[in-house]
């Protein structure tokens, strides 16, 4: 087997409340299936999670994917320094067709978005690897934006793809 270069997946970072940060990784070739007996949880069927390591202020993720052509692609993202500390034991990952959600639970109630977007403060320090492939994880396409009711330029954020159509939406606002 030839020495494969990891692909850095395109990703979207979104804060959810004051204690949670969601990171969506775009992995177009990823296929999932529901687990037994927990039919809500999904696991990769054409991939194998090699590394998922959370530290106090960093995380590393690596996933091997088997494509239709029987090629192996390695998707890897290593964040060497996050804008704040996280609780590694409370962080998690959820897979869906075409990507995955990494949930980071912050230790302090502070916004990371200002730090991520500000040139003067350290944002997401993506660890560079000379062995990484320069190939992008997905073709460039128009991105849907959603209004977050925050001041510009943070008011519009890219939307991650919706969950697979096989999931039934829950009736959260059924109260009249």
N, CA and C atoms as an extended XYZ file, in Angstrom:
528
Properties=species:S:1:pos:R:3:atomname:S:1:resname:S:1:resid:I:1 pbc="F F F"
N         0.844       -1.174        0.000 N   UNK     1
C         0.000        0.000        0.000 CA  UNK     1
C         0.887        1.232        0.000 C   UNK     1
N         0.586        2.163       -0.883 N   UNK     2
C         1.363        3.391       -0.991 CA  UNK     2
C         1.129        4.261        0.232 C   UNK     2
N         2.120        5.107        0.501 N   UNK     3
C         2.000        6.028        1.628 CA  UNK     3
C         0.969        7.092        1.277 C   UNK     3
N        -0.176        7.088        1.957 N   UNK     4
C        -1.259        8.016        1.655 CA  UNK     4
C        -1.102        9.303        2.433 C   UNK     4
N        -1.390       10.417        1.759 N   UNK     5
C        -1.348       11.714        2.426 CA  UNK     5
C        -2.733       12.032        2.962 C   UNK     5
N        -2.819       12.474        4.209 N   UNK     6
C        -4.129       12.827        4.774 CA  UNK     6
C        -4.734       14.044        4.084 C   UNK     6
N        -6.049       14.045        3.981 N   UNK     7
C        -6.807       15.170        3.437 CA  UNK     7
C        -7.378       15.932        4.626 C   UNK     7
N        -7.197       17.246        4.637 N   UNK     8
C        -7.796       18.066        5.686 CA  UNK     8
C        -9.220       18.381        5.245 C   UNK     8
N       -10.236       17.887        5.963 N   UNK     9
C       -11.616       18.145        5.536 CA  UNK     9
C       -11.985       19.612        5.734 C   UNK     9
N       -12.849       20.114        4.840 N   UNK    10
C       -13.368       21.457        5.085 CA  UNK    10
C       -14.280       21.359        6.303 C   UNK    10
N       -14.341       22.429        7.092 N   UNK    11
C       -15.128       22.366        8.317 CA  UNK    11
C       -15.790       23.694        8.604 C   UNK    11
N       -16.853       23.626        9.417 N   UNK    12
C       -17.608       24.794        9.857 CA  UNK    12
C       -17.633       24.762       11.382 C   UNK    12
N       -17.355       25.910       12.003 N   UNK    13
C       -17.383       26.019       13.462 CA  UNK    13
C       -18.573       26.880       13.851 C   UNK    13
N       -19.351       26.404       14.816 N   UNK    14
C       -20.543       27.140       15.238 CA  UNK    14
C       -20.719       26.991       16.744 C   UNK    14
N       -20.919       28.115       17.432 N   UNK    15
C       -21.180       28.062       18.868 CA  UNK    15
C       -22.652       27.781       19.104 C   UNK    15
N       -22.926       26.952       20.093 N   UNK    16
C       -24.300       26.656       20.482 CA  UNK    16
C       -24.412       26.959       21.971 C   UNK    16
N       -24.964       28.109       22.278 N   UNK    17
C       -25.018       28.545       23.671 CA  UNK    17
C       -23.655       29.034       24.128 C   UNK    17
N       -23.490       29.143       25.438 N   UNK    18
C       -22.232       29.673       25.962 CA  UNK    18
C       -21.236       28.584       26.346 C   UNK    18
N       -21.651       27.329       26.319 N   UNK    19
C       -20.783       26.241       26.776 CA  UNK    19
C       -20.431       25.213       25.708 C   UNK    19
N       -20.981       25.349       24.498 N   UNK    20
C       -20.812       24.293       23.511 CA  UNK    20
C       -20.381       24.866       22.164 C   UNK    20
N       -19.442       24.174       21.501 N   UNK    21
C       -19.003       24.534       20.156 CA  UNK    21
C       -19.165       23.298       19.283 C   UNK    21
N       -19.812       23.473       18.133 N   UNK    22
C       -19.997       22.380       17.183 CA  UNK    22
C       -19.044       22.579       16.015 C   UNK    22
N       -18.370       21.509       15.623 N   UNK    23
C       -17.477       21.532       14.468 CA  UNK    23
C       -18.007       20.491       13.495 C   UNK    23
N       -18.424       20.947       12.289 N   UNK    24
C       -18.896       20.008       11.269 CA  UNK    24
C       -17.758       19.754       10.293 C   UNK    24
N       -17.386       18.490       10.102 N   UNK    25
C       -16.353       18.108        9.148 CA  UNK    25
C       -17.022       17.536        7.909 C   UNK    25
N       -16.701       18.089        6.747 N   UNK    26
C       -17.281       17.648        5.487 CA  UNK    26
C       -16.445       16.498        4.924 C   UNK    26
N       -17.036       15.295        4.907 N   UNK    27
C       -16.371       14.104        4.386 CA  UNK    27
C       -17.332       13.470        3.382 C   UNK    27
N       -17.280       13.909        2.110 N   UNK    28
C       -18.297       13.521        1.119 CA  UNK    28
C       -18.476       12.017        0.935 C   UNK    28
N       -17.419       11.233        1.058 N   UNK    29
C       -17.508        9.789        0.813 CA  UNK    29
C       -18.055        9.000        1.996 C   UNK    29
N       -18.275        9.644        3.135 N   UNK    30
C       -18.691        8.932        4.346 CA  UNK    30
C       -20.118        8.403        4.224 C   UNK    30
N       -20.271        7.108        4.494 N   UNK    31
C       -21.587        6.460        4.544 CA  UNK    31
C       -21.765        5.900        5.947 C   UNK    31
N       -23.006        5.931        6.438 N   UNK    32
C       -23.274        5.488        7.807 CA  UNK    32
C       -24.419        4.485        7.849 C   UNK    32
N       -24.510        3.779        8.966 N   UNK    33
C       -25.651        2.896        9.235 CA  UNK    33
C       -26.012        3.054       10.697 C   UNK    33
N       -27.233        2.717       11.022 N   UNK    34
C       -27.700        2.793       12.407 CA  UNK    34
C       -27.171        1.584       13.181 C   UNK    34
N       -26.906        1.805       14.466 N   UNK    35
C       -26.393        0.718       15.293 CA  UNK    35
C       -27.545       -0.041       15.937 C   UNK    35
N       -27.258       -1.237       16.351 N   UNK    36
C       -28.229       -2.041       17.070 CA  UNK    36
C       -27.724       -2.174       18.487 C   UNK    36
N       -28.456       -1.983       19.512 N   UNK    37
C       -29.881       -1.748       19.635 CA  UNK    37
C       -30.261       -0.266       19.619 C   UNK    37
N       -29.291        0.649       19.619 N   UNK    38
C       -29.586        2.083       19.634 CA  UNK    38
C       -29.719        2.572       18.196 C   UNK    38
N       -30.952        2.665       17.683 N   UNK    39
C       -31.164        3.003       16.282 CA  UNK    39
C       -30.939        4.480       15.983 C   UNK    39
N       -30.747        5.301       17.015 N   UNK    40
C       -30.499        6.722       16.791 CA  UNK    40
C       -29.037        6.958       16.434 C   UNK    40
N       -28.133        6.242       17.074 N   UNK    41
C       -26.700        6.410       16.837 CA  UNK    41
C       -26.319        5.823       15.483 C   UNK    41
N       -25.451        6.551       14.753 N   UNK    42
C       -24.988        6.077       13.454 CA  UNK    42
C       -23.479        5.881       13.497 C   UNK    42
N       -23.013        4.863       12.777 N   UNK    43
C       -21.583        4.580       12.701 CA  UNK    43
C       -21.174        4.492       11.234 C   UNK    43
N       -19.907        4.768       10.931 N   UNK    44
C       -19.449        4.665        9.540 CA  UNK    44
C       -19.474        3.218        9.056 C   UNK    44
N       -19.942        2.998        7.808 N   UNK    45
C       -19.896        1.648        7.242 CA  UNK    45
C       -18.747        1.504        6.252 C   UNK    45
N       -18.254        2.612        5.719 N   UNK    46
C       -17.138        2.532        4.784 CA  UNK    46
C       -15.902        3.233        5.348 C   UNK    46
N       -15.875        3.402        6.665 N   UNK    47
C       -14.746        4.092        7.277 CA  UNK    47
C       -14.414        3.523        8.637 C   UNK    47
N       -13.207        3.822        9.061 N   UNK    48
C       -12.758        3.373       10.371 CA  UNK    48
C       -12.104        4.554       11.070 C   UNK    48
N       -12.640        4.886       12.239 N   UNK    49
C       -12.075        5.984       13.022 CA  UNK    49
C       -10.738        5.530       13.581 C   UNK    49
N        -9.680        6.198       13.179 N   UNK    50
C        -8.348        5.830       13.637 CA  UNK    50
C        -7.966        6.580       14.911 C   UNK    50
N        -8.273        7.880       14.933 N   UNK    51
C        -7.901        8.698       16.086 CA  UNK    51
C        -9.039        9.660       16.401 C   UNK    51
N        -9.410        9.751       17.651 N   UNK    52
C       -10.270       10.816       18.160 CA  UNK    52
C        -9.770       11.092       19.569 C   UNK    52
N        -8.974       12.143       19.691 N   UNK    53
C        -8.295       12.431       20.944 CA  UNK    53
C        -8.571       13.869       21.353 C   UNK    53
N        -9.213       14.045       22.491 N   UNK    54
C        -9.488       15.372       23.034 CA  UNK    54
C        -8.520       15.650       24.178 C   UNK    54
N        -7.894       16.819       24.157 N   UNK    55
C        -7.047       17.300       25.248 CA  UNK    55
C        -7.695       18.561       25.810 C   UNK    55
N        -7.104       19.172       26.835 N   UNK    56
C        -7.693       20.365       27.456 CA  UNK    56
C        -7.871       21.532       26.496 C   UNK    56
N        -6.956       21.697       25.530 N   UNK    57
C        -7.065       22.830       24.625 CA  UNK    57
C        -6.764       22.433       23.181 C   UNK    57
N        -6.977       21.156       22.844 N   UNK    58
C        -6.716       20.698       21.480 CA  UNK    58
C        -7.507       19.425       21.206 C   UNK    58
N        -7.580       19.063       19.912 N   UNK    59
C        -8.132       17.757       19.564 CA  UNK    59
C        -7.569       17.295       18.232 C   UNK    59
N        -7.576       15.980       18.044 N   UNK    60
C        -7.093       15.358       16.816 CA  UNK    60
C        -8.132       14.347       16.361 C   UNK    60
N        -8.398       14.349       15.048 N   UNK    61
C        -9.381       13.435       14.462 CA  UNK    61
C        -8.790       12.859       13.182 C   UNK    61
N        -8.867       11.542       13.018 N   UNK    62
C        -8.431       10.884       11.783 CA  UNK    62
C        -9.416        9.767       11.462 C   UNK    62
N        -9.825        9.711       10.198 N   UNK    63
C       -10.782        8.702        9.739 CA  UNK    63
C       -10.306        8.152        8.407 C   UNK    63
N       -10.236        6.822        8.294 N   UNK    64
C        -9.916        6.173        7.023 CA  UNK    64
C       -11.220        5.833        6.321 C   UNK    64
N       -11.335        6.212        5.047 N   UNK    65
C       -12.545        5.956        4.265 CA  UNK    65
C       -12.197        5.068        3.078 C   UNK    65
N       -13.039        4.069        2.829 N   UNK    66
C       -12.913        3.214        1.652 CA  UNK    66
C       -13.898        3.734        0.607 C   UNK    66
N       -13.415        4.214       -0.544 N   UNK    67
C       -14.289        4.773       -1.572 CA  UNK    67
C       -14.886        3.663       -2.432 C   UNK    67
N       -15.792        4.056       -3.348 N   UNK    68
C       -16.418        3.085       -4.256 CA  UNK    68
C       -15.380        2.373       -5.111 C   UNK    68
N       -14.298        3.073       -5.449 N   UNK    69
C       -13.237        2.509       -6.289 CA  UNK    69
C       -12.241        1.680       -5.487 C   UNK    69
N       -12.574        1.376       -4.245 N   UNK    70
C       -11.727        0.601       -3.331 CA  UNK    70
C       -10.425        1.326       -2.993 C   UNK    70
N       -10.424        2.644       -3.142 N   UNK    71
C        -9.278        3.446       -2.721 CA  UNK    71
C        -9.470        3.809       -1.252 C   UNK    71
N        -8.376        3.991       -0.548 N   UNK    72
C        -8.446        4.443        0.835 CA  UNK    72
C        -8.071        5.914        0.883 C   UNK    72
N        -8.927        6.710        1.517 N   UNK    73
C        -8.647        8.125        1.733 CA  UNK    73
C        -8.587        8.347        3.234 C   UNK    73
N        -7.629        9.146        3.655 N   UNK    74
C        -7.472        9.456        5.072 CA  UNK    74
C        -7.842       10.918        5.277 C   UNK    74
N        -8.858       11.156        6.104 N   UNK    75
C        -9.260       12.513        6.471 CA  UNK    75
C        -8.727       12.781        7.869 C   UNK    75
N        -8.020       13.893        8.030 N   UNK    76
C        -7.397       14.182        9.314 CA  UNK    76
C        -7.448       15.671        9.618 C   UNK    76
N        -7.812       16.000       10.842 N   UNK    77
C        -7.820       17.384       11.310 CA  UNK    77
C        -7.222       17.393       12.709 C   UNK    77
N        -6.205       18.220       12.890 N   UNK    78
C        -5.557       18.334       14.189 CA  UNK    78
C        -5.524       19.803       14.581 C   UNK    78
N        -6.259       20.150       15.622 N   UNK    79
C        -6.279       21.517       16.137 CA  UNK    79
C        -5.332       21.548       17.332 C   UNK    79
N        -4.205       22.243       17.171 N   UNK    80
C        -3.164       22.259       18.200 CA  UNK    80
C        -3.507       23.182       19.361 C   UNK    80
N        -4.297       24.249       19.082 N   UNK    81
C        -4.655       25.171       20.163 CA  UNK    81
C        -6.043       25.739       19.887 C   UNK    81
N        -6.959       25.461       20.788 N   UNK    82
C        -8.304       26.027       20.723 CA  UNK    82
C        -8.298       27.381       21.432 C   UNK    82
N        -9.285       28.243       21.166 N   UNK    83
C        -9.338       29.558       21.817 CA  UNK    83
C        -9.546       29.503       23.326 C   UNK    83
N        -9.967       28.379       23.850 N   UNK    84
C       -10.187       28.216       25.286 CA  UNK    84
C       -10.096       26.742       25.646 C   UNK    84
N       -10.237       26.439       26.923 N   UNK    85
C       -10.150       25.048       27.371 CA  UNK    85
C       -11.486       24.330       27.198 C   UNK    85
N       -11.396       23.010       26.985 N   UNK    86
C       -12.580       22.164       26.853 CA  UNK    86
C       -12.541       21.083       27.930 C   UNK    86
N       -13.672       20.410       28.099 N   UNK    87
C       -13.777       19.269       29.007 CA  UNK    87
C       -13.699       18.007       28.148 C   UNK    87
N       -12.514       17.406       28.001 N   UNK    88
C       -12.336       16.271       27.087 CA  UNK    88
C       -13.312       15.123       27.322 C   UNK    88
N       -13.640       14.848       28.585 N   UNK    89
C       -14.523       13.710       28.892 CA  UNK    89
C       -15.960       13.953       28.442 C   UNK    89
N       -16.345       15.201       28.177 N   UNK    90
C       -17.713       15.516       27.751 CA  UNK    90
C       -17.813       15.789       26.258 C   UNK    90
N       -16.697       15.743       25.534 N   UNK    91
C       -16.713       15.976       24.088 CA  UNK    91
C       -17.129       14.694       23.376 C   UNK    91
N       -17.710       14.849       22.178 N   UNK    92
C       -18.229       13.670       21.487 CA  UNK    92
C       -18.212       13.877       19.978 C   UNK    92
N       -18.555       12.806       19.266 N   UNK    93
C       -18.654       12.850       17.807 CA  UNK    93
C       -19.920       12.120       17.389 C   UNK    93
N       -20.591       12.656       16.363 N   UNK    94
C       -21.766       12.008       15.776 CA  UNK    94
C       -21.568       11.989       14.270 C   UNK    94
N       -21.783       10.817       13.685 N   UNK    95
C       -21.606       10.649       12.247 CA  UNK    95
C       -22.934       10.785       11.530 C   UNK    95
N       -22.880       11.296       10.309 N   UNK    96
C       -24.030       11.296        9.411 CA  UNK    96
C       -23.482       11.165        7.995 C   UNK    96
N       -24.354       10.835        7.064 N   UNK    97
C       -23.911       10.664        5.685 CA  UNK    97
C       -23.265       11.961        5.188 C   UNK    97
N       -22.029       11.883        4.716 N   UNK    98
C       -21.347       13.043        4.161 CA  UNK    98
C       -20.543       13.864        5.143 C   UNK    98
N       -20.512       13.477        6.416 N   UNK    99
C       -19.724       14.251        7.377 CA  UNK    99
C       -19.974       13.821        8.806 C   UNK    99
N       -19.417       14.590        9.729 N   UNK   100
C       -19.616       14.291       11.148 CA  UNK   100
C       -19.582       15.577       11.960 C   UNK   100
N       -20.238       15.520       13.116 N   UNK   101
C       -20.301       16.635       14.056 CA  UNK   101
C       -19.435       16.305       15.254 C   UNK   101
N       -18.493       17.185       15.578 N   UNK   102
C       -17.706       17.055       16.799 CA  UNK   102
C       -18.233       18.106       17.767 C   UNK   102
N       -18.623       17.682       18.955 N   UNK   103
C       -19.136       18.592       19.981 CA  UNK   103
C       -18.050       18.817       21.021 C   UNK   103
N       -17.684       20.086       21.200 N   UNK   104
C       -16.692       20.476       22.199 CA  UNK   104
C       -17.409       21.193       23.334 C   UNK   104
N       -17.225       20.757       24.558 N   UNK   105
C       -17.822       21.398       25.731 CA  UNK   105
C       -16.765       22.265       26.402 C   UNK   105
N       -17.032       23.575       26.444 N   UNK   106
C       -16.084       24.539       26.998 CA  UNK   106
C       -16.118       24.505       28.525 C   UNK   106
N       -14.987       24.859       29.148 N   UNK   107
C       -14.939       24.941       30.608 CA  UNK   107
C       -15.443       26.290       31.098 C   UNK   107
N       -15.287       27.342       30.285 N   UNK   108
C       -15.715       28.682       30.683 CA  UNK   108
C       -16.770       29.209       29.722 C   UNK   108
N       -17.660       30.032       30.258 N   UNK   109
C       -18.703       30.655       29.446 CA  UNK   109
C       -18.133       31.898       28.775 C   UNK   109
N       -17.542       31.722       27.605 N   UNK   110
C       -17.046       32.861       26.840 CA  UNK   110
C       -17.173       32.531       25.365 C   UNK   110
N       -17.324       33.565       24.565 N   UNK   111
C       -17.477       33.368       23.134 CA  UNK   111
C       -16.125       33.076       22.493 C   UNK   111
N       -16.101       32.061       21.649 N   UNK   112
C       -14.887       31.752       20.900 CA  UNK   112
C       -14.890       32.417       19.532 C   UNK   112
N       -16.051       32.802       19.029 N   UNK   113
C       -16.130       33.304       17.656 CA  UNK   113
C       -15.280       34.558       17.465 C   UNK   113
N       -15.262       35.467       18.448 N   UNK   114
C       -14.425       36.659       18.331 CA  UNK   114
C       -12.954       36.278       18.247 C   UNK   114
N       -12.543       35.311       19.034 N   UNK   115
C       -11.144       34.876       19.030 CA  UNK   115
C       -10.783       34.139       17.746 C   UNK   115
N       -11.715       33.369       17.203 N   UNK   116
C       -11.440       32.625       15.978 CA  UNK   116
C       -11.258       33.577       14.805 C   UNK   116
N       -12.084       34.623       14.737 N   UNK   117
C       -12.086       35.527       13.586 CA  UNK   117
C       -11.143       36.718       13.734 C   UNK   117
N       -10.629       36.995       14.928 N   UNK   118
C        -9.765       38.149       15.166 CA  UNK   118
C        -8.324       37.813       14.789 C   UNK   118
N        -7.691       38.701       14.001 N   UNK   119
C        -6.313       38.472       13.573 CA  UNK   119
C        -5.303       38.651       14.712 C   UNK   119
N        -5.664       39.377       15.763 N   UNK   120
C        -4.720       39.683       16.834 CA  UNK   120
C        -4.687       38.637       17.941 C   UNK   120
N        -5.692       37.786       18.012 N   UNK   121
C        -5.716       36.753       19.047 CA  UNK   121
C        -5.601       35.385       18.395 C   UNK   121
N        -5.048       34.409       19.115 N   UNK   122
C        -4.930       33.083       18.517 CA  UNK   122
C        -6.300       32.456       18.313 C   UNK   122
N        -6.579       32.027       17.102 N   UNK   123
C        -7.850       31.379       16.797 CA  UNK   123
C        -7.661       29.879       16.836 C   UNK   123
N        -8.184       29.201       15.842 N   UNK   124
C        -7.968       27.767       15.737 CA  UNK   124
C        -6.592       27.558       15.129 C   UNK   124
N        -5.698       26.976       15.882 N   UNK   125
C        -4.350       26.719       15.403 CA  UNK   125
C        -4.340       25.329       14.784 C   UNK   125
N        -4.518       25.287       13.458 N   UNK   126
C        -4.553       24.006       12.759 CA  UNK   126
C        -3.123       23.533       12.583 C   UNK   126
N        -2.852       22.346       13.095 N   UNK   127
C        -1.506       21.809       13.049 CA  UNK   127
C        -1.171       21.426       11.622 C   UNK   127
N        -0.105       22.019       11.103 N   UNK   128
C         0.327       21.735        9.737 CA  UNK   128
C         1.128       20.443        9.718 C   UNK   128
N         0.954       19.697        8.641 N   UNK   129
C         1.675       18.456        8.455 CA  UNK   129
C         2.192       18.452        7.031 C   UNK   129
N         3.501       18.342        6.846 N   UNK   130
C         4.079       18.358        5.500 CA  UNK   130
C         3.594       17.187        4.670 C   UNK   130
N         3.088       16.162        5.334 N   UNK   131
C         2.637       14.970        4.639 CA  UNK   131
C         1.168       15.055        4.224 C   UNK   131
N         0.508       16.220        4.463 N   UNK   132
C        -0.909       16.333        4.148 CA  UNK   132
C        -1.122       16.619        2.672 C   UNK   132
N        -2.200       16.078        2.154 N   UNK   133
C        -2.587       16.261        0.768 CA  UNK   133
C        -3.215       17.637        0.609 C   UNK   133
N        -2.925       18.319       -0.480 N   UNK   134
C        -3.510       19.633       -0.718 CA  UNK   134
C        -4.889       19.528       -1.351 C   UNK   134
N        -5.321       18.316       -1.649 N   UNK   135
C        -6.648       18.103       -2.227 CA  UNK   135
C        -7.717       18.581       -1.253 C   UNK   135
N        -8.719       19.275       -1.791 N   UNK   136
C        -9.820       19.706       -0.934 CA  UNK   136
C       -10.782       18.548       -0.769 C   UNK   136
N       -11.536       18.567        0.321 N   UNK   137
C       -12.385       17.423        0.614 CA  UNK   137
C       -13.672       17.402       -0.193 C   UNK   137
N       -14.063       18.525       -0.765 N   UNK   138
C       -15.309       18.567       -1.523 CA  UNK   138
C       -15.194       19.633       -2.600 C   UNK   138
N       -15.943       19.474       -3.700 N   UNK   139
C       -15.922       20.512       -4.721 CA  UNK   139
C       -16.503       21.811       -4.178 C   UNK   139
N       -16.008       22.925       -4.696 N   UNK   140
C       -16.507       24.223       -4.257 CA  UNK   140
C       -17.937       24.380       -4.748 C   UNK   140
N       -18.819       24.796       -3.858 N   UNK   141
C       -20.221       24.958       -4.216 CA  UNK   141
C       -20.790       26.144       -3.457 C   UNK   141
N       -21.961       26.608       -3.872 N   UNK   142
C       -22.611       27.698       -3.166 CA  UNK   142
C       -22.956       27.241       -1.755 C   UNK   142
N       -22.750       28.117       -0.795 N   UNK   143
C       -22.994       27.782        0.604 CA  UNK   143
C       -24.257       28.483        1.079 C   UNK   143
N       -25.161       27.726        1.690 N   UNK   144
C       -26.355       28.312        2.286 CA  UNK   144
C       -25.961       28.996        3.581 C   UNK   144
N       -26.528       30.175        3.816 N   UNK   145
C       -26.224       30.899        5.042 CA  UNK   145
C       -27.475       31.039        5.887 C   UNK   145
N       -27.286       31.149        7.176 N   UNK   146
C       -28.395       31.305        8.100 CA  UNK   146
C       -28.101       32.511        8.979 C   UNK   146
N       -29.148       33.289        9.278 N   UNK   147
C       -28.997       34.466       10.112 CA  UNK   147
C       -29.001       34.038       11.574 C   UNK   147
N       -27.995       34.482       12.336 N   UNK   148
C       -27.859       34.067       13.732 CA  UNK   148
C       -28.267       35.144       14.723 C   UNK   148
N       -28.775       36.279       14.231 N   UNK   149
C       -29.160       37.411       15.080 CA  UNK   149
C       -27.980       37.973       15.864 C   UNK   149
N       -26.780       37.824       15.328 N   UNK   150
C       -25.588       38.405       15.931 CA  UNK   150
C       -25.155       39.581       15.068 C   UNK   150
N       -24.348       40.502       15.608 N   UNK   151
C       -23.894       41.623       14.789 CA  UNK   151
C       -22.980       41.153       13.659 C   UNK   151
N       -22.964       41.906       12.562 N   UNK   152
C       -22.090       41.575       11.432 CA  UNK   152
C       -20.638       41.641       11.902 C   UNK   152
N       -19.729       40.872       11.398 N   UNK   153
C       -19.847       39.922       10.302 CA  UNK   153
C       -20.225       38.523       10.759 C   UNK   153
N       -20.603       38.350       12.036 N   UNK   154
C       -20.888       37.018       12.562 CA  UNK   154
C       -22.349       36.620       12.412 C   UNK   154
N       -23.159       37.477       11.771 N   UNK   155
C       -24.586       37.194       11.706 CA  UNK   155
C       -24.933       36.109       10.698 C   UNK   155
N       -24.088       35.875        9.707 N   UNK   156
C       -24.370       34.842        8.723 CA  UNK   156
C       -23.333       33.736        8.847 C   UNK   156
N       -23.793       32.517        9.060 N   UNK   157
C       -22.880       31.387        9.175 CA  UNK   157
C       -23.293       30.318        8.174 C   UNK   157
N       -22.328       29.569        7.637 N   UNK   158
C       -22.682       28.492        6.710 CA  UNK   158
C       -23.463       27.404        7.425 C   UNK   158
N       -24.415       26.832        6.712 N   UNK   159
C       -25.203       25.726        7.252 CA  UNK   159
C       -24.549       24.413        6.873 C   UNK   159
N       -24.481       23.505        7.801 N   UNK   160
C       -24.034       22.155        7.490 CA  UNK   160
C       -25.198       21.448        6.804 C   UNK   160
N       -24.916       20.390        6.053 N   UNK   161
C       -26.006       19.683        5.386 CA  UNK   161
C       -27.012       19.148        6.393 C   UNK   161
N       -28.273       19.054        5.984 N   UNK   162
C       -29.291       18.537        6.902 CA  UNK   162
C       -29.049       17.063        7.191 C   UNK   162
N       -29.609       16.559        8.285 N   UNK   163
C       -29.471       15.135        8.576 CA  UNK   163
C       -30.106       14.308        7.461 C   UNK   163
N       -29.720       13.053        7.344 N   UNK   164
C       -30.281       12.202        6.300 CA  UNK   164
C       -31.803       12.169        6.368 C   UNK   164
N       -32.492       12.034        5.215 N   UNK   165
C       -33.950       12.074        5.187 CA  UNK   165
C       -34.618       10.942        5.946 C   UNK   165
N       -33.906        9.885        6.281 N   UNK   166
C       -34.525        8.764        6.988 CA  UNK   166
C       -34.860        9.107        8.433 C   UNK   166
N       -34.277       10.195        8.963 N   UNK   167
C       -34.587       10.582       10.338 CA  UNK   167
C       -35.902       11.341       10.365 C   UNK   167
N       -36.723       11.028       11.344 N   UNK   168
C       -37.996       11.731       11.480 CA  UNK   168
C       -37.817       12.895       12.427 C   UNK   168
N       -38.268       14.092       12.040 N   UNK   169
C       -38.103       15.247       12.928 CA  UNK   169
C       -38.986       15.113       14.160 C   UNK   169
N       -38.485       15.620       15.274 N   UNK   170
C       -39.267       15.579       16.511 CA  UNK   170
C       -40.150       16.802       16.582 C   UNK   170
N       -41.304       16.637       17.149 N   UNK   171
C       -42.259       17.747       17.254 CA  UNK   171
C       -41.969       18.512       18.534 C   UNK   171
N       -41.013       19.443       18.450 N   UNK   172
C       -40.620       20.204       19.629 CA  UNK   172
C       -41.629       21.284       19.968 C   UNK   172
N       -42.177       21.951       18.948 N   UNK   173
C       -43.123       23.022       19.235 CA  UNK   173
C       -44.543       22.552       18.933 C   UNK   173
N       -44.924       21.462       19.570 N   UNK   174
C       -46.283       20.964       19.392 CA  UNK   174
C       -47.247       21.628       20.367 C   UNK   174
N       -46.694       22.445       21.266 N   UNK   175
C       -47.560       23.153       22.204 CA  UNK   175
C       -48.196       24.335       21.503 C   UNK   175
N       -49.492       24.491       21.636 N   UNK   176
C       -50.190       25.583       20.955 CA  UNK   176
C       -50.567       26.679       21.910 C   UNK   176
